[in-house]
Amino acid sequence: MGEKVKKINLRNYGVIIGFLLLCAGVSIASPAFLTMRNILNLLRQSAVVGIISAGMTMIIISGNFDISVGYICGCAGAITAIVINKGYPFFVMVPVVILFGALVGLVAGVAIAKFAIPSMIATLGMGQVVKGMLLLITGGYPISVKDPVLTWIGKGSFLGIPVPIYLFVLSIIFVNFILLKTVLGRYIYSVGGNDETSRLSGIRVDSIKIITFIISSILAAISGIVLTARVGTATATSGEGYELDAIAAVVIGGTCVSGGEGNAWKTIIGVLFMSVISNSFNLLEVHVYFQYVLKGLIILIAVGFDSYNRKRANAA
Amino acid sequence: MSKMLEMKGIKKDFSGVSVLNGIDFEVEEGEIRALLGANGAGKSTLMKILCGVYHATEGEIHVGGEKAEIKNPLQASEKGIAIVHQELSMIPTLTILDNFFLGKETHKNGILDKKQMRKEYFEVCDKLDFHIDPDTKTRDVSVARQQMVEIMKCIHANARIIVFDEPTTSLTDDEKKTLFQVILKLKEQKKTIIYISHILEEIFLLADTVSIMRNGDMVGTFPKEELSIPLISEHMSGKKYVEGRRLTSHCRDEEKPVLEVEHLSAKNGTKDVSFYIKPGEVVGLAGLVGAGRSEIVRCIFGADRKSSGTIKVNGKEVKISHPREAIEAGIGLIPEDRKREGVILKQEIYKNATLVQLKKMKKNGVLNPGTEKEYASGAVEKLSIKIPSLSAPVLKLSGGNQQKVVLSKWLDDSMKVLIFDEPTKGIDVGAKEDIFKTVEEFAEKGVGILFISSDLNEVIRASDRILVIRGGEILKDMKNENVTQKDIMETILK
């Protein structure tokens, strides 16, 4: 038993050591890596997936997956642009986007909790619905948008640090506050750890699942605001694939896919890990096609390590 | 006739606890032998050793006069030993033919030889005079016919010894008759049959001889003509265990009932169950495995949906459709399956302990780890739970200590009724005593207790009153005054 604890600890360090080695390697290979400009740029770019990953951490701890968040991000980005372009101020747009996220999360959550659809399938369907909505409201064309607050959110800095990074960090703090400090958070761990025990302990498991999906979807919607703000344009393909980056970030961070364990601090490392990989590919001019292959392999290795350890622990 | 099976001096320990104390068991070729015993007598363990699922700590097995090494199910099958399980082990989405050959498919270079398989299948069909379409999906075939396929598999594997583990539990009367004819046909073909059942009628109808086990010992083997129901229940329960009630009664008989259940029925098999519990009273539910005891309490607790009936706590009707509502009404459950329903294995001990009471552990809307750990360490002390630290995961604890963690969830003054469903299953003697002590302490405070155990001795030990359950119904409500295991067993077997 003691051995197992050691192994898990080693694994946590493993991620950090791996991350540091990666950074060291990249900085030797490309002097441009360790410049302030590149690092701030890298962090700014990681913020959108970072905010999604914060929500994904909760989802995975509750024992589920959500593969609709990329589309939610994209669609929320388009809603951002459309509402602002209609002349409404920033502070009207934000509640609209949050409401959108909440509704999507509610539908997915009800499908999963009340109709017992596996979360992977329910959010697969939900993702398609949202993607369709995105195409419908944009007509497939990019929508550019200009708003002083939005521009500050996407491109501004505070105390020399880009605003999106604050939002990323805030979302991580928010998620960890819920997970570690509130009754709801404890119930999320419990449901992910063993939903039957939770139910027999008087927890309304269905409600917990639904609330988790609502929170995660709201965070994904907020990331859409940041995305549109940063790029200045909402497109019909914005956000696609972010759900996979987010799942990879959470799992590489060390939150276990079977649920009941992990936290959002770990997810930060996972997000940075993924960003540094992408960033280094660009700096080292790795061909885009090849980037996919490498990134996929890295995810397989990281998750494979996690699952293999668990399998061995269970067999023992 | 020659001896087909000899098991000699079979002993089995599970982590130091002896469950078989040197069993001798011999069966002749072409004999139908019934194997009887109360819950926990060791008959399943003995059969699992025969079939290679468990390995005996000591002792040897001879099959057909030769010493047999049986270390896994495959070796058992090679020696000609087969079992027809109580719960069928077929894959519902595959066809009968697919299931028949599962894992033993005939093939040429990886390509299934369906023609050959069909030929073999129909050969076995002819031998037993069965007609089951090999191409139907298994889930579309009745349980009885699936069982026939299992029997055909035994024949196909050239089994010499066939074990039937409570084969009639889910069969209709007609299907039972067909099964008995098949078993008699197997006997004609010189197969050796070991037949496990609780239903004595079947045994009198079918068996040549009856072996009775009790608490890990073989009581003896008798020709069925020498046996009668009272004699069997005496052998199954034994005389040395008439120790009676040992916990002090705290039943407040003069007060109004704390729990009243009226005409409770549910799809899970619960049939028109009515009873009450007085404050401080311990009511035991006695019955064999599968009698429907857990199902009854799951309805009361809202874990299973009831279809009709009312539940009153302190005279007031309560609506319970979710465990949350049961808990709010003051009803708690220590569930049967500790690992699946009682604890969250990888979560910290203190978090498991506070799960039910979590909403009381807040300070300014935020969880207060101080309050949580205070509650948990109070529970650890009160229940003498042995733990490495409050933050260790529950999976590091022994079964007894895990069970105490489950108990610790309910140490709250607002509880009025506590249901203990098999609280002593798989735990050591010391922990058992602690659990009985806790039951008594709860009763002393006026909590009404519903106590389930498959060990009748424990039910007798703890209860003020005993309800005998079979098939989801209450057969008898008896005051625990000099009740013996034999009395209960006779009620069940009647």
GROMACS .gro file of N, CA and C in nm, chain B residues 94-161:
model
  204
  410LEU      N    1  -2.553  -1.247  -2.790
  410LEU     CA    2  -2.507  -1.348  -2.885
  410LEU      C    3  -2.614  -1.456  -2.905
  411THR      N    4  -2.602  -1.533  -3.013
  411THR     CA    5  -2.699  -1.640  -3.034
  411THR      C    6  -2.669  -1.757  -2.942
  412ILE      N    7  -2.766  -1.849  -2.934
  412ILE     CA    8  -2.749  -1.969  -2.853
  412ILE      C    9  -2.625  -2.046  -2.898
  413LEU      N   10  -2.607  -2.057  -3.028
  413LEU     CA   11  -2.491  -2.132  -3.079
  413LEU      C   12  -2.360  -2.064  -3.039
  414ASP      N   13  -2.356  -1.931  -3.051
  414ASP     CA   14  -2.236  -1.856  -3.012
  414ASP      C   15  -2.202  -1.882  -2.866
  415ASN      N   16  -2.305  -1.876  -2.783
  415ASN     CA   17  -2.283  -1.897  -2.640
  415ASN      C   18  -2.241  -2.040  -2.611
  416PHE      N   19  -2.302  -2.133  -2.684
  416PHE     CA   20  -2.273  -2.274  -2.662
  416PHE      C   21  -2.124  -2.301  -2.681
  417PHE      N   22  -2.064  -2.236  -2.778
  417PHE     CA   23  -1.923  -2.261  -2.809
  417PHE      C   24  -1.829  -2.154  -2.756
  418LEU      N   25  -1.883  -2.061  -2.677
  418LEU     CA   26  -1.801  -1.945  -2.635
  418LEU      C   27  -1.668  -1.989  -2.574
  419GLY      N   28  -1.559  -1.943  -2.636
  419GLY     CA   29  -1.425  -1.976  -2.587
  419GLY      C   30  -1.374  -2.110  -2.637
  420LYS      N   31  -1.463  -2.190  -2.701
  420LYS     CA   32  -1.420  -2.322  -2.752
  420LYS      C   33  -1.461  -2.337  -2.897
  421GLU      N   34  -1.462  -2.229  -2.971
  421GLU     CA   35  -1.510  -2.232  -3.108
  421GLU      C   36  -1.426  -2.325  -3.195
  422THR      N   37  -1.494  -2.395  -3.285
  422THR     CA   38  -1.423  -2.475  -3.384
  422THR      C   39  -1.388  -2.381  -3.499
  423HIS      N   40  -1.264  -2.383  -3.541
  423HIS     CA   41  -1.228  -2.292  -3.650
  423HIS      C   42  -1.117  -2.350  -3.736
  424LYS      N   43  -1.110  -2.297  -3.858
  424LYS     CA   44  -0.999  -2.332  -3.946
  424LYS      C   45  -0.921  -2.204  -3.971
  425ASN      N   46  -0.802  -2.194  -3.922
  425ASN     CA   47  -0.718  -2.074  -3.938
  425ASN      C   48  -0.792  -1.946  -3.900
  426GLY      N   49  -0.866  -1.953  -3.792
  426GLY     CA   50  -0.932  -1.832  -3.744
  426GLY      C   51  -1.068  -1.807  -3.805
  427ILE      N   52  -1.106  -1.889  -3.905
  427ILE     CA   53  -1.238  -1.870  -3.962
  427ILE      C   54  -1.332  -1.974  -3.902
  428LEU      N   55  -1.445  -1.926  -3.846
  428LEU     CA   56  -1.535  -2.015  -3.775
  428LEU      C   57  -1.587  -2.125  -3.866
  429ASP      N   58  -1.586  -2.248  -3.813
  429ASP     CA   59  -1.640  -2.360  -3.888
  429ASP      C   60  -1.783  -2.384  -3.840
  430LYS      N   61  -1.876  -2.304  -3.891
  430LYS     CA   62  -2.013  -2.306  -3.842
  430LYS      C   63  -2.079  -2.442  -3.865
  431LYS      N   64  -2.044  -2.504  -3.978
  431LYS     CA   65  -2.107  -2.630  -4.014
  431LYS      C   66  -2.077  -2.736  -3.906
  432GLN      N   67  -1.949  -2.746  -3.872
  432GLN     CA   68  -1.906  -2.842  -3.772
  432GLN      C   69  -1.971  -2.812  -3.637
  433MET      N   70  -1.976  -2.684  -3.604
  433MET     CA   71  -2.033  -2.646  -3.474
  433MET      C   72  -2.181  -2.682  -3.467
  434ARG      N   73  -2.252  -2.654  -3.576
  434ARG     CA   74  -2.394  -2.688  -3.578
  434ARG      C   75  -2.413  -2.838  -3.562
  435LYS      N   76  -2.325  -2.915  -3.629
  435LYS     CA   77  -2.335  -3.061  -3.623
  435LYS      C   78  -2.319  -3.107  -3.478
  436GLU      N   79  -2.215  -3.055  -3.412
  436GLU     CA   80  -2.191  -3.095  -3.272
  436GLU      C   81  -2.308  -3.052  -3.184
  437TYR      N   82  -2.358  -2.930  -3.211
  437TYR     CA   83  -2.469  -2.878  -3.131
  437TYR      C   84  -2.589  -2.971  -3.140
  438PHE      N   85  -2.623  -3.010  -3.263
  438PHE     CA   86  -2.742  -3.095  -3.279
  438PHE      C   87  -2.720  -3.236  -3.225
  439GLU      N   88  -2.595  -3.283  -3.226
  439GLU     CA   89  -2.566  -3.412  -3.164
  439GLU      C   90  -2.602  -3.410  -3.016
  440VAL      N   91  -2.560  -3.302  -2.949
  440VAL     CA   92  -2.590  -3.291  -2.807
  440VAL      C   93  -2.741  -3.277  -2.786
  441CYS      N   94  -2.805  -3.198  -2.872
  441CYS     CA   95  -2.950  -3.184  -2.867
  441CYS      C   96  -3.018  -3.321  -2.870
  442ASP      N   97  -2.973  -3.406  -2.960
  442ASP     CA   98  -3.033  -3.538  -2.974
  442ASP      C   99  -3.013  -3.622  -2.849
  443LYS      N  100  -2.891  -3.615  -2.795
  443LYS     CA  101  -2.860  -3.693  -2.675
  443LYS      C  102  -2.960  -3.665  -2.564
  444LEU      N  103  -2.997  -3.538  -2.549
  444LEU     CA  104  -3.084  -3.500  -2.438
  444LEU      C  105  -3.228  -3.479  -2.483
  445ASP      N  106  -3.250  -3.497  -2.613
  445ASP     CA  107  -3.384  -3.480  -2.667
  445ASP      C  108  -3.436  -3.337  -2.646
  446PHE      N  109  -3.350  -3.241  -2.672
  446PHE     CA  110  -3.388  -3.099  -2.663
  446PHE      C  111  -3.407  -3.043  -2.803
  447HIS      N  112  -3.488  -2.939  -2.812
  447HIS     CA  113  -3.501  -2.873  -2.941
  447HIS      C  114  -3.495  -2.723  -2.919
  448ILE      N  115  -3.377  -2.667  -2.926
  448ILE     CA  116  -3.362  -2.523  -2.909
  448ILE      C  117  -3.293  -2.467  -3.033
  449ASP      N  118  -3.357  -2.370  -3.095
  449ASP     CA  119  -3.303  -2.311  -3.218
  449ASP      C  120  -3.169  -2.245  -3.190
  450PRO      N  121  -3.063  -2.291  -3.256
  450PRO     CA  122  -2.930  -2.237  -3.225
  450PRO      C  123  -2.912  -2.092  -3.270
  451ASP      N  124  -2.999  -2.041  -3.356
  451ASP     CA  125  -2.977  -1.907  -3.413
  451ASP      C  126  -3.055  -1.796  -3.344
  452THR      N  127  -3.134  -1.833  -3.241
  452THR     CA  128  -3.205  -1.727  -3.167
  452THR      C  129  -3.106  -1.653  -3.079
  453LYS      N  130  -3.133  -1.523  -3.062
  453LYS     CA  131  -3.053  -1.446  -2.966
  453LYS      C  132  -3.085  -1.496  -2.826
  454THR      N  133  -2.982  -1.508  -2.745
  454THR     CA  134  -3.001  -1.567  -2.613
  454THR      C  135  -3.101  -1.488  -2.529
  455ARG      N  136  -3.103  -1.356  -2.544
  455ARG     CA  137  -3.193  -1.277  -2.459
  455ARG      C  138  -3.341  -1.301  -2.495
  456ASP      N  139  -3.366  -1.360  -2.613
  456ASP     CA  140  -3.504  -1.389  -2.650
  456ASP      C  141  -3.551  -1.527  -2.604
  457VAL      N  142  -3.464  -1.597  -2.533
  457VAL     CA  143  -3.494  -1.734  -2.492
  457VAL      C  144  -3.521  -1.734  -2.342
  458SER      N  145  -3.617  -1.812  -2.296
  458SER     CA  146  -3.653  -1.812  -2.155
  458SER      C  147  -3.535  -1.861  -2.070
  459VAL      N  148  -3.536  -1.822  -1.943
  459VAL     CA  149  -3.430  -1.863  -1.852
  459VAL      C  150  -3.419  -2.014  -1.847
  460ALA      N  151  -3.535  -2.081  -1.848
  460ALA     CA  152  -3.535  -2.227  -1.840
  460ALA      C  153  -3.460  -2.288  -1.959
  461ARG      N  154  -3.486  -2.235  -2.077
  461ARG     CA  155  -3.420  -2.290  -2.195
  461ARG      C  156  -3.271  -2.255  -2.195
  462GLN      N  157  -3.238  -2.138  -2.147
  462GLN     CA  158  -3.095  -2.103  -2.134
  462GLN      C  159  -3.026  -2.204  -2.043
  463GLN      N  160  -3.098  -2.243  -1.937
  463GLN     CA  161  -3.041  -2.338  -1.844
  463GLN      C  162  -3.017  -2.473  -1.914
  464MET      N  163  -3.111  -2.510  -2.001
  464MET     CA  164  -3.094  -2.633  -2.078
  464MET      C  165  -2.966  -2.624  -2.163
  465VAL      N  166  -2.944  -2.507  -2.219
  465VAL     CA  167  -2.822  -2.489  -2.300
  465VAL      C  168  -2.698  -2.507  -2.212
  466GLU      N  169  -2.706  -2.452  -2.090
  466GLU     CA  170  -2.594  -2.473  -1.996
  466GLU      C  171  -2.570  -2.621  -1.972
  467ILE      N  172  -2.680  -2.694  -1.955
  467ILE     CA  173  -2.667  -2.838  -1.930
  467ILE      C  174  -2.606  -2.906  -2.054
  468MET      N  175  -2.652  -2.862  -2.171
  468MET     CA  176  -2.594  -2.918  -2.295
  468MET      C  177  -2.444  -2.892  -2.303
  469LYS      N  178  -2.405  -2.774  -2.257
  469LYS     CA  179  -2.261  -2.742  -2.258
  469LYS      C  180  -2.184  -2.842  -2.171
  470CYS      N  181  -2.243  -2.877  -2.057
  470CYS     CA  182  -2.178  -2.974  -1.968
  470CYS      C  183  -2.160  -3.107  -2.039
  471ILE      N  184  -2.265  -3.150  -2.111
  471ILE     CA  185  -2.259  -3.277  -2.183
  471ILE      C  186  -2.154  -3.270  -2.293
  472HIS      N  187  -2.154  -3.157  -2.364
  472HIS     CA  188  -2.059  -3.138  -2.473
  472HIS      C  189  -1.916  -3.143  -2.423
  473ALA      N  190  -1.895  -3.094  -2.300
  473ALA     CA  191  -1.760  -3.093  -2.243
  473ALA      C  192  -1.726  -3.228  -2.180
  474ASN      N  193  -1.812  -3.331  -2.203
  474ASN     CA  194  -1.791  -3.464  -2.147
  474ASN      C  195  -1.783  -3.464  -1.995
  475ALA      N  196  -1.868  -3.385  -1.932
  475ALA     CA  197  -1.863  -3.377  -1.786
  475ALA      C  198  -1.907  -3.510  -1.726
  476ARG      N  199  -1.839  -3.548  -1.618
  476ARG     CA  200  -1.879  -3.669  -1.545
  476ARG      C  201  -1.952  -3.631  -1.417
  477ILE      N  202  -1.914  -3.513  -1.366
  477ILE     CA  203  -1.977  -3.463  -1.243
  477ILE      C  204  -2.041  -3.329  -1.276
   0.00000   0.00000   0.00000
